[in-house]
Amino acid sequence: MRLLITGGAGFIGSHFTDMRLKRHPRDLVVVFDKLTYAGNPANLSQAKKNPNFKFVQGDICDRAAVDRVVKKYRIESVVNFAAETHVDRSILSPEDFAKTDVLGTQTLLEAVRKFKLRKFLQISTDEVYGSIERGAFKETDPLKPSSPYSASKAGGDLQVLAYRHTYGLPVLIARSSNNFGPRQYPEKLIPLFATNALEGKSLPLYGDGLNTRDWVYVEDNCAGLDAVLEKGALGEVYNIGGGNTRTNREITYGILKILHKPESLIKRVSDRLGHDRRYALATTKARTLGWKPQWTFAKALQHTVAWYRDNPAWWQPLKSGEYLQYYRKQYKV
Ligand code: NAD
Ligand code: TYD
């Protein structure tokens, strides 16, 4: 397959790129990425060694640039990871979220239509369903997003489903739960808390710390996405989750324990605006594709935290960025 991976210089997209090159050695893999603050060429250092890998810098909202890359590399299928992804940033400035996550997705769908591509896999999130007090969301549940981020992702999903209904495009949607692993930008809970603890700084825990997420290790998620791309039924949605529901407090204590750091580093701070209480996904449908998570939560957290401990050169420069400096000042951490 001649595959275009948009947003492949980010966290999950770079792991998926590595996995595709390894599992499908005859594929051509072209990463198309704007290189926003979250895109990092260093994430593709392994992929760059492979002659079947190409990188093109570009914006998924730029129709001419998307057309050019599709034509140049005779792309057959697209996996769209490109997005603005951080809920707290979406609360501060929602505009880029609507642009990239809705209009960018629609621009890619236009390319799929124009060039009659074989498959389009949209990478979405469990956050489009909103919060669930108990139980787990199924693919047929209605969308009830509550942050500017999740509303924008839901807008992207609806574009994808509309293009299926109207033009019969060969689309798939995967909705993943909270990922964690190496190379995640240190603004998200696990890398932020692991790197703060390593630096001896406080861990700003929002509200009562009892908000719950369903955590999936990034390699397990990528294996699920690969199964959806290869074997999913066109027009269908698949949930990919780890089945590891944990409160933020549990995650925080877990990180401190692995690093042998004191609980006094925890700092309770004011809650996030509109903070979703709990996410959880039912993954029966994805399991019919022969996929299931391989990592235990404990082993994956240990491995992830050890990676941040051993790779300060990757994350230290990112922590001096404007947003994280502003964040530190806001919470005095
Ligand atoms: P990330 O923020 O680490 O990376 C996003 C990438 O997209 C970056 O490389 C960035 O440069 C690129 N990008 C942003 N805007 C672009 C544009 N306009 N054109 C081209 N490239 C652009 O994100 P991530 O955590 O790897 O998430 C990847 C995808 O998975 C997103 O669609 C996200 O909504 C989804 N997702 C993430 C999680 C999670 O826990 N991280 C969970 C479920 C779903
Ligand atoms: P995050 O990693 O931003 O993912 P999402 O909001 O997309 O689920 O946050 C995960 C959880 O951790 C969420 O409930 C908010 C909480 N959190 C904190 O308590 N403190 C922090 O500094 C951050 C970034 C998140």
PDB file of N, CA, C and O in Angstrom, residues 96-155:
ATOM      1  N   ASP A  96      -7.953  27.240  16.255  1.00  0.00           N
ATOM      2  CA  ASP A  96      -7.141  26.301  15.463  1.00  0.00           C
ATOM      3  C   ASP A  96      -7.725  24.896  15.498  1.00  0.00           C
ATOM      4  O   ASP A  96      -7.481  24.090  14.595  1.00  0.00           O
ATOM      5  N   PHE A  97      -8.447  24.594  16.576  1.00  0.00           N
ATOM      6  CA  PHE A  97      -9.038  23.255  16.710  1.00  0.00           C
ATOM      7  C   PHE A  97     -10.117  23.047  15.652  1.00  0.00           C
ATOM      8  O   PHE A  97     -10.161  22.018  14.986  1.00  0.00           O
ATOM      9  N   ALA A  98     -10.992  24.061  15.518  1.00  0.00           N
ATOM     10  CA  ALA A  98     -12.050  23.942  14.514  1.00  0.00           C
ATOM     11  C   ALA A  98     -11.434  23.878  13.120  1.00  0.00           C
ATOM     12  O   ALA A  98     -11.857  23.091  12.276  1.00  0.00           O
ATOM     13  N   LYS A  99     -10.383  24.695  12.897  1.00  0.00           N
ATOM     14  CA  LYS A  99      -9.758  24.723  11.561  1.00  0.00           C
ATOM     15  C   LYS A  99      -9.187  23.360  11.195  1.00  0.00           C
ATOM     16  O   LYS A  99      -9.539  22.765  10.192  1.00  0.00           O
ATOM     17  N   THR A 100      -8.278  22.877  12.017  1.00  0.00           N
ATOM     18  CA  THR A 100      -7.571  21.651  11.629  1.00  0.00           C
ATOM     19  C   THR A 100      -8.461  20.421  11.778  1.00  0.00           C
ATOM     20  O   THR A 100      -8.509  19.570  10.884  1.00  0.00           O
ATOM     21  N   ASP A 101      -9.173  20.329  12.902  1.00  0.00           N
ATOM     22  CA  ASP A 101      -9.859  19.067  13.207  1.00  0.00           C
ATOM     23  C   ASP A 101     -11.139  18.899  12.383  1.00  0.00           C
ATOM     24  O   ASP A 101     -11.550  17.773  12.103  1.00  0.00           O
ATOM     25  N   VAL A 102     -11.753  20.020  11.983  1.00  0.00           N
ATOM     26  CA  VAL A 102     -12.961  19.914  11.137  1.00  0.00           C
ATOM     27  C   VAL A 102     -12.602  20.185   9.672  1.00  0.00           C
ATOM     28  O   VAL A 102     -12.731  19.299   8.820  1.00  0.00           O
ATOM     29  N   LEU A 103     -12.108  21.410   9.391  1.00  0.00           N
ATOM     30  CA  LEU A 103     -11.871  21.769   7.981  1.00  0.00           C
ATOM     31  C   LEU A 103     -10.718  20.977   7.372  1.00  0.00           C
ATOM     32  O   LEU A 103     -10.769  20.609   6.201  1.00  0.00           O
ATOM     33  N   GLY A 104      -9.695  20.707   8.187  1.00  0.00           N
ATOM     34  CA  GLY A 104      -8.568  19.901   7.685  1.00  0.00           C
ATOM     35  C   GLY A 104      -9.045  18.507   7.291  1.00  0.00           C
ATOM     36  O   GLY A 104      -8.661  17.969   6.243  1.00  0.00           O
ATOM     37  N   THR A 105      -9.897  17.918   8.122  1.00  0.00           N
ATOM     38  CA  THR A 105     -10.431  16.588   7.811  1.00  0.00           C
ATOM     39  C   THR A 105     -11.231  16.646   6.513  1.00  0.00           C
ATOM     40  O   THR A 105     -11.100  15.776   5.635  1.00  0.00           O
ATOM     41  N   GLN A 106     -12.020  17.702   6.369  1.00  0.00           N
ATOM     42  CA  GLN A 106     -12.841  17.829   5.159  1.00  0.00           C
ATOM     43  C   GLN A 106     -11.958  18.009   3.916  1.00  0.00           C
ATOM     44  O   GLN A 106     -12.251  17.452   2.856  1.00  0.00           O
ATOM     45  N   THR A 107     -10.859  18.739   4.050  1.00  0.00           N
ATOM     46  CA  THR A 107      -9.938  18.915   2.917  1.00  0.00           C
ATOM     47  C   THR A 107      -9.363  17.572   2.484  1.00  0.00           C
ATOM     48  O   THR A 107      -9.261  17.281   1.284  1.00  0.00           O
ATOM     49  N   LEU A 108      -9.028  16.736   3.462  1.00  0.00           N
ATOM     50  CA  LEU A 108      -8.492  15.403   3.124  1.00  0.00           C
ATOM     51  C   LEU A 108      -9.574  14.560   2.434  1.00  0.00           C
ATOM     52  O   LEU A 108      -9.288  13.829   1.479  1.00  0.00           O
ATOM     53  N   LEU A 109     -10.807  14.659   2.917  1.00  0.00           N
ATOM     54  CA  LEU A 109     -11.901  13.888   2.298  1.00  0.00           C
ATOM     55  C   LEU A 109     -12.098  14.312   0.836  1.00  0.00           C
ATOM     56  O   LEU A 109     -12.379  13.473  -0.031  1.00  0.00           O
ATOM     57  N   GLU A 110     -11.908  15.601   0.570  1.00  0.00           N
ATOM     58  CA  GLU A 110     -12.011  16.068  -0.820  1.00  0.00           C
ATOM     59  C   GLU A 110     -10.941  15.406  -1.689  1.00  0.00           C
ATOM     60  O   GLU A 110     -11.198  15.047  -2.838  1.00  0.00           O
ATOM     61  N   ALA A 111      -9.744  15.241  -1.129  1.00  0.00           N
ATOM     62  CA  ALA A 111      -8.671  14.585  -1.890  1.00  0.00           C
ATOM     63  C   ALA A 111      -9.007  13.107  -2.123  1.00  0.00           C
ATOM     64  O   ALA A 111      -8.769  12.566  -3.202  1.00  0.00           O
ATOM     65  N   VAL A 112      -9.607  12.472  -1.120  1.00  0.00           N
ATOM     66  CA  VAL A 112      -9.995  11.057  -1.272  1.00  0.00           C
ATOM     67  C   VAL A 112     -11.014  10.941  -2.410  1.00  0.00           C
ATOM     68  O   VAL A 112     -10.958  10.028  -3.243  1.00  0.00           O
ATOM     69  N   ARG A 113     -11.909  11.898  -2.472  1.00  0.00           N
ATOM     70  CA  ARG A 113     -12.957  11.910  -3.499  1.00  0.00           C
ATOM     71  C   ARG A 113     -12.358  12.176  -4.884  1.00  0.00           C
ATOM     72  O   ARG A 113     -12.611  11.442  -5.830  1.00  0.00           O
ATOM     73  N   LYS A 114     -11.510  13.204  -4.935  1.00  0.00           N
ATOM     74  CA  LYS A 114     -10.947  13.618  -6.228  1.00  0.00           C
ATOM     75  C   LYS A 114     -10.064  12.530  -6.848  1.00  0.00           C
ATOM     76  O   LYS A 114     -10.137  12.262  -8.035  1.00  0.00           O
ATOM     77  N   PHE A 115      -9.219  11.927  -5.995  1.00  0.00           N
ATOM     78  CA  PHE A 115      -8.250  10.957  -6.535  1.00  0.00           C
ATOM     79  C   PHE A 115      -8.742   9.512  -6.393  1.00  0.00           C
ATOM     80  O   PHE A 115      -7.991   8.579  -6.631  1.00  0.00           O
ATOM     81  N   LYS A 116      -9.992   9.350  -5.979  1.00  0.00           N
ATOM     82  CA  LYS A 116     -10.601   8.009  -5.847  1.00  0.00           C
ATOM     83  C   LYS A 116      -9.693   7.062  -5.055  1.00  0.00           C
ATOM     84  O   LYS A 116      -9.325   5.985  -5.519  1.00  0.00           O
ATOM     85  N   LEU A 117      -9.312   7.509  -3.867  1.00  0.00           N
ATOM     86  CA  LEU A 117      -8.391   6.711  -3.046  1.00  0.00           C
ATOM     87  C   LEU A 117      -9.118   5.481  -2.495  1.00  0.00           C
ATOM     88  O   LEU A 117     -10.352   5.423  -2.464  1.00  0.00           O
ATOM     89  N   ARG A 118      -8.312   4.501  -2.038  1.00  0.00           N
ATOM     90  CA  ARG A 118      -8.884   3.203  -1.626  1.00  0.00           C
ATOM     91  C   ARG A 118      -9.478   3.230  -0.228  1.00  0.00           C
ATOM     92  O   ARG A 118     -10.495   2.608   0.042  1.00  0.00           O
ATOM     93  N   LYS A 119      -8.778   3.930   0.698  1.00  0.00           N
ATOM     94  CA  LYS A 119      -9.275   3.947   2.093  1.00  0.00           C
ATOM     95  C   LYS A 119      -8.883   5.236   2.780  1.00  0.00           C
ATOM     96  O   LYS A 119      -7.786   5.771   2.551  1.00  0.00           O
ATOM     97  N   PHE A 120      -9.746   5.675   3.688  1.00  0.00           N
ATOM     98  CA  PHE A 120      -9.434   6.830   4.534  1.00  0.00           C
ATOM     99  C   PHE A 120      -9.774   6.447   5.966  1.00  0.00           C
ATOM    100  O   PHE A 120     -10.932   6.161   6.281  1.00  0.00           O
ATOM    101  N   LEU A 121      -8.765   6.416   6.812  1.00  0.00           N
ATOM    102  CA  LEU A 121      -8.996   6.095   8.232  1.00  0.00           C
ATOM    103  C   LEU A 121      -8.850   7.375   9.055  1.00  0.00           C
ATOM    104  O   LEU A 121      -7.768   7.983   9.092  1.00  0.00           O
ATOM    105  N   GLN A 122      -9.936   7.760   9.711  1.00  0.00           N
ATOM    106  CA  GLN A 122      -9.937   8.951  10.561  1.00  0.00           C
ATOM    107  C   GLN A 122      -9.619   8.522  11.993  1.00  0.00           C
ATOM    108  O   GLN A 122     -10.290   7.639  12.543  1.00  0.00           O
ATOM    109  N   ILE A 123      -8.588   9.160  12.583  1.00  0.00           N
ATOM    110  CA  ILE A 123      -8.241   8.838  13.965  1.00  0.00           C
ATOM    111  C   ILE A 123      -9.005   9.781  14.885  1.00  0.00           C
ATOM    112  O   ILE A 123      -8.756  10.990  14.910  1.00  0.00           O
ATOM    113  N   SER A 124      -9.938   9.210  15.626  1.00  0.00           N
ATOM    114  CA  SER A 124     -10.767  10.018  16.500  1.00  0.00           C
ATOM    115  C   SER A 124     -10.555   9.610  17.964  1.00  0.00           C
ATOM    116  O   SER A 124      -9.596   8.887  18.286  1.00  0.00           O
ATOM    117  N   THR A 125     -11.438  10.072  18.803  1.00  0.00           N
ATOM    118  CA  THR A 125     -11.209   9.947  20.246  1.00  0.00           C
ATOM    119  C   THR A 125     -12.492   9.558  20.977  1.00  0.00           C
ATOM    120  O   THR A 125     -13.593   9.886  20.518  1.00  0.00           O
ATOM    121  N   ASP A 126     -12.330   8.914  22.123  1.00  0.00           N
ATOM    122  CA  ASP A 126     -13.502   8.590  22.955  1.00  0.00           C
ATOM    123  C   ASP A 126     -14.178   9.865  23.481  1.00  0.00           C
ATOM    124  O   ASP A 126     -15.330   9.835  23.909  1.00  0.00           O
ATOM    125  N   GLU A 127     -13.444  11.001  23.437  1.00  0.00           N
ATOM    126  CA  GLU A 127     -13.999  12.231  24.007  1.00  0.00           C
ATOM    127  C   GLU A 127     -15.210  12.737  23.223  1.00  0.00           C
ATOM    128  O   GLU A 127     -15.981  13.551  23.732  1.00  0.00           O
ATOM    129  N   VAL A 128     -15.399  12.236  21.980  1.00  0.00           N
ATOM    130  CA  VAL A 128     -16.568  12.691  21.208  1.00  0.00           C
ATOM    131  C   VAL A 128     -17.883  12.217  21.840  1.00  0.00           C
ATOM    132  O   VAL A 128     -18.929  12.818  21.629  1.00  0.00           O
ATOM    133  N   TYR A 129     -17.831  11.134  22.631  1.00  0.00           N
ATOM    134  CA  TYR A 129     -19.052  10.632  23.274  1.00  0.00           C
ATOM    135  C   TYR A 129     -19.416  11.446  24.522  1.00  0.00           C
ATOM    136  O   TYR A 129     -20.518  11.301  25.052  1.00  0.00           O
ATOM    137  N   GLY A 130     -18.448  12.217  25.035  1.00  0.00           N
ATOM    138  CA  GLY A 130     -18.672  12.932  26.287  1.00  0.00           C
ATOM    139  C   GLY A 130     -18.336  12.039  27.468  1.00  0.00           C
ATOM    140  O   GLY A 130     -17.639  11.035  27.338  1.00  0.00           O
ATOM    141  N   SER A 131     -18.876  12.428  28.627  1.00  0.00           N
ATOM    142  CA  SER A 131     -18.527  11.761  29.885  1.00  0.00           C
ATOM    143  C   SER A 131     -19.568  10.678  30.196  1.00  0.00           C
ATOM    144  O   SER A 131     -20.741  10.836  29.869  1.00  0.00           O
ATOM    145  N   ILE A 132     -19.124   9.587  30.850  1.00  0.00           N
ATOM    146  CA  ILE A 132     -20.061   8.502  31.195  1.00  0.00           C
ATOM    147  C   ILE A 132     -19.835   8.112  32.658  1.00  0.00           C
ATOM    148  O   ILE A 132     -18.698   7.845  33.067  1.00  0.00           O
ATOM    149  N   GLU A 133     -20.899   8.134  33.457  1.00  0.00           N
ATOM    150  CA  GLU A 133     -20.736   7.891  34.897  1.00  0.00           C
ATOM    151  C   GLU A 133     -20.320   6.469  35.218  1.00  0.00           C
ATOM    152  O   GLU A 133     -19.468   6.213  36.050  1.00  0.00           O
ATOM    153  N   ARG A 134     -20.993   5.500  34.566  1.00  0.00           N
ATOM    154  CA  ARG A 134     -20.591   4.091  34.728  1.00  0.00           C
ATOM    155  C   ARG A 134     -20.799   3.374  33.415  1.00  0.00           C
ATOM    156  O   ARG A 134     -21.458   3.901  32.514  1.00  0.00           O
ATOM    157  N   GLY A 135     -20.203   2.177  33.287  1.00  0.00           N
ATOM    158  CA  GLY A 135     -20.316   1.443  32.029  1.00  0.00           C
ATOM    159  C   GLY A 135     -19.345   2.004  31.002  1.00  0.00           C
ATOM    160  O   GLY A 135     -18.391   2.714  31.365  1.00  0.00           O
ATOM    161  N   ALA A 136     -19.583   1.701  29.728  1.00  0.00           N
ATOM    162  CA  ALA A 136     -18.642   2.099  28.681  1.00  0.00           C
ATOM    163  C   ALA A 136     -19.399   2.417  27.398  1.00  0.00           C
ATOM    164  O   ALA A 136     -20.439   1.822  27.130  1.00  0.00           O
ATOM    165  N   PHE A 137     -18.868   3.372  26.627  1.00  0.00           N
ATOM    166  CA  PHE A 137     -19.538   3.768  25.386  1.00  0.00           C
ATOM    167  C   PHE A 137     -19.366   2.725  24.290  1.00  0.00           C
ATOM    168  O   PHE A 137     -18.274   2.169  24.102  1.00  0.00           O
ATOM    169  N   LYS A 138     -20.434   2.521  23.534  1.00  0.00           N
ATOM    170  CA  LYS A 138     -20.402   1.683  22.324  1.00  0.00           C
ATOM    171  C   LYS A 138     -20.378   2.619  21.107  1.00  0.00           C
ATOM    172  O   LYS A 138     -20.756   3.786  21.218  1.00  0.00           O
ATOM    173  N   GLU A 139     -20.016   2.058  19.965  1.00  0.00           N
ATOM    174  CA  GLU A 139     -19.886   2.852  18.740  1.00  0.00           C
ATOM    175  C   GLU A 139     -21.214   3.483  18.314  1.00  0.00           C
ATOM    176  O   GLU A 139     -21.236   4.488  17.600  1.00  0.00           O
ATOM    177  N   THR A 140     -22.323   2.869  18.734  1.00  0.00           N
ATOM    178  CA  THR A 140     -23.638   3.374  18.316  1.00  0.00           C
ATOM    179  C   THR A 140     -24.168   4.473  19.242  1.00  0.00           C
ATOM    180  O   THR A 140     -25.237   5.027  18.990  1.00  0.00           O
ATOM    181  N   ASP A 141     -23.448   4.760  20.323  1.00  0.00           N
ATOM    182  CA  ASP A 141     -23.921   5.801  21.243  1.00  0.00           C
ATOM    183  C   ASP A 141     -23.834   7.184  20.574  1.00  0.00           C
ATOM    184  O   ASP A 141     -22.962   7.425  19.733  1.00  0.00           O
ATOM    185  N   PRO A 142     -24.741   8.086  20.972  1.00  0.00           N
ATOM    186  CA  PRO A 142     -24.720   9.419  20.345  1.00  0.00           C
ATOM    187  C   PRO A 142     -23.486  10.223  20.761  1.00  0.00           C
ATOM    188  O   PRO A 142     -22.904   9.969  21.812  1.00  0.00           O
ATOM    189  N   LEU A 143     -23.120  11.188  19.938  1.00  0.00           N
ATOM    190  CA  LEU A 143     -21.975  12.046  20.256  1.00  0.00           C
ATOM    191  C   LEU A 143     -22.454  13.205  21.123  1.00  0.00           C
ATOM    192  O   LEU A 143     -23.469  13.832  20.830  1.00  0.00           O
ATOM    193  N   LYS A 144     -21.705  13.438  22.219  1.00  0.00           N
ATOM    194  CA  LYS A 144     -22.083  14.545  23.112  1.00  0.00           C
ATOM    195  C   LYS A 144     -20.808  15.195  23.655  1.00  0.00           C
ATOM    196  O   LYS A 144     -20.529  15.164  24.854  1.00  0.00           O
ATOM    197  N   PRO A 145     -20.012  15.774  22.726  1.00  0.00           N
ATOM    198  CA  PRO A 145     -18.710  16.320  23.142  1.00  0.00           C
ATOM    199  C   PRO A 145     -18.894  17.549  24.029  1.00  0.00           C
ATOM    200  O   PRO A 145     -19.878  18.267  23.875  1.00  0.00           O
ATOM    201  N   SER A 146     -17.917  17.784  24.940  1.00  0.00           N
ATOM    202  CA  SER A 146     -18.112  18.923  25.829  1.00  0.00           C
ATOM    203  C   SER A 146     -16.992  19.949  25.830  1.00  0.00           C
ATOM    204  O   SER A 146     -17.176  21.024  26.395  1.00  0.00           O
ATOM    205  N   SER A 147     -15.847  19.670  25.234  1.00  0.00           N
ATOM    206  CA  SER A 147     -14.794  20.704  25.185  1.00  0.00           C
ATOM    207  C   SER A 147     -14.662  21.178  23.734  1.00  0.00           C
ATOM    208  O   SER A 147     -15.087  20.473  22.810  1.00  0.00           O
ATOM    209  N   PRO A 148     -14.030  22.343  23.531  1.00  0.00           N
ATOM    210  CA  PRO A 148     -13.795  22.760  22.137  1.00  0.00           C
ATOM    211  C   PRO A 148     -12.987  21.711  21.370  1.00  0.00           C
ATOM    212  O   PRO A 148     -13.200  21.512  20.170  1.00  0.00           O
ATOM    213  N   TYR A 149     -12.060  21.009  22.051  1.00  0.00           N
ATOM    214  CA  TYR A 149     -11.324  19.933  21.376  1.00  0.00           C
ATOM    215  C   TYR A 149     -12.264  18.825  20.923  1.00  0.00           C
ATOM    216  O   TYR A 149     -12.305  18.470  19.739  1.00  0.00           O
ATOM    217  N   SER A 150     -13.047  18.273  21.858  1.00  0.00           N
ATOM    218  CA  SER A 150     -13.862  17.105  21.490  1.00  0.00           C
ATOM    219  C   SER A 150     -14.972  17.486  20.510  1.00  0.00           C
ATOM    220  O   SER A 150     -15.346  16.686  19.647  1.00  0.00           O
ATOM    221  N   ALA A 151     -15.463  18.735  20.618  1.00  0.00           N
ATOM    222  CA  ALA A 151     -16.483  19.174  19.652  1.00  0.00           C
ATOM    223  C   ALA A 151     -15.886  19.247  18.248  1.00  0.00           C
ATOM    224  O   ALA A 151     -16.539  18.891  17.263  1.00  0.00           O
ATOM    225  N   SER A 152     -14.622  19.680  18.173  1.00  0.00           N
ATOM    226  CA  SER A 152     -13.973  19.753  16.855  1.00  0.00           C
ATOM    227  C   SER A 152     -13.724  18.353  16.306  1.00  0.00           C
ATOM    228  O   SER A 152     -13.917  18.104  15.108  1.00  0.00           O
ATOM    229  N   LYS A 153     -13.298  17.437  17.165  1.00  0.00           N
ATOM    230  CA  LYS A 153     -13.087  16.055  16.699  1.00  0.00           C
ATOM    231  C   LYS A 153     -14.418  15.443  16.252  1.00  0.00           C
ATOM    232  O   LYS A 153     -14.480  14.729  15.257  1.00  0.00           O
ATOM    233  N   ALA A 154     -15.489  15.728  16.995  1.00  0.00           N
ATOM    234  CA  ALA A 154     -16.804  15.195  16.603  1.00  0.00           C
ATOM    235  C   ALA A 154     -17.204  15.776  15.242  1.00  0.00           C
ATOM    236  O   ALA A 154     -17.753  15.066  14.394  1.00  0.00           O
ATOM    237  N   GLY A 155     -16.888  17.059  15.021  1.00  0.00           N
ATOM    238  CA  GLY A 155     -17.170  17.686  13.725  1.00  0.00           C
ATOM    239  C   GLY A 155     -16.434  16.965  12.600  1.00  0.00           C
ATOM    240  O   GLY A 155     -16.974  16.744  11.513  1.00  0.00           O
TER     241      GLY A 155
END
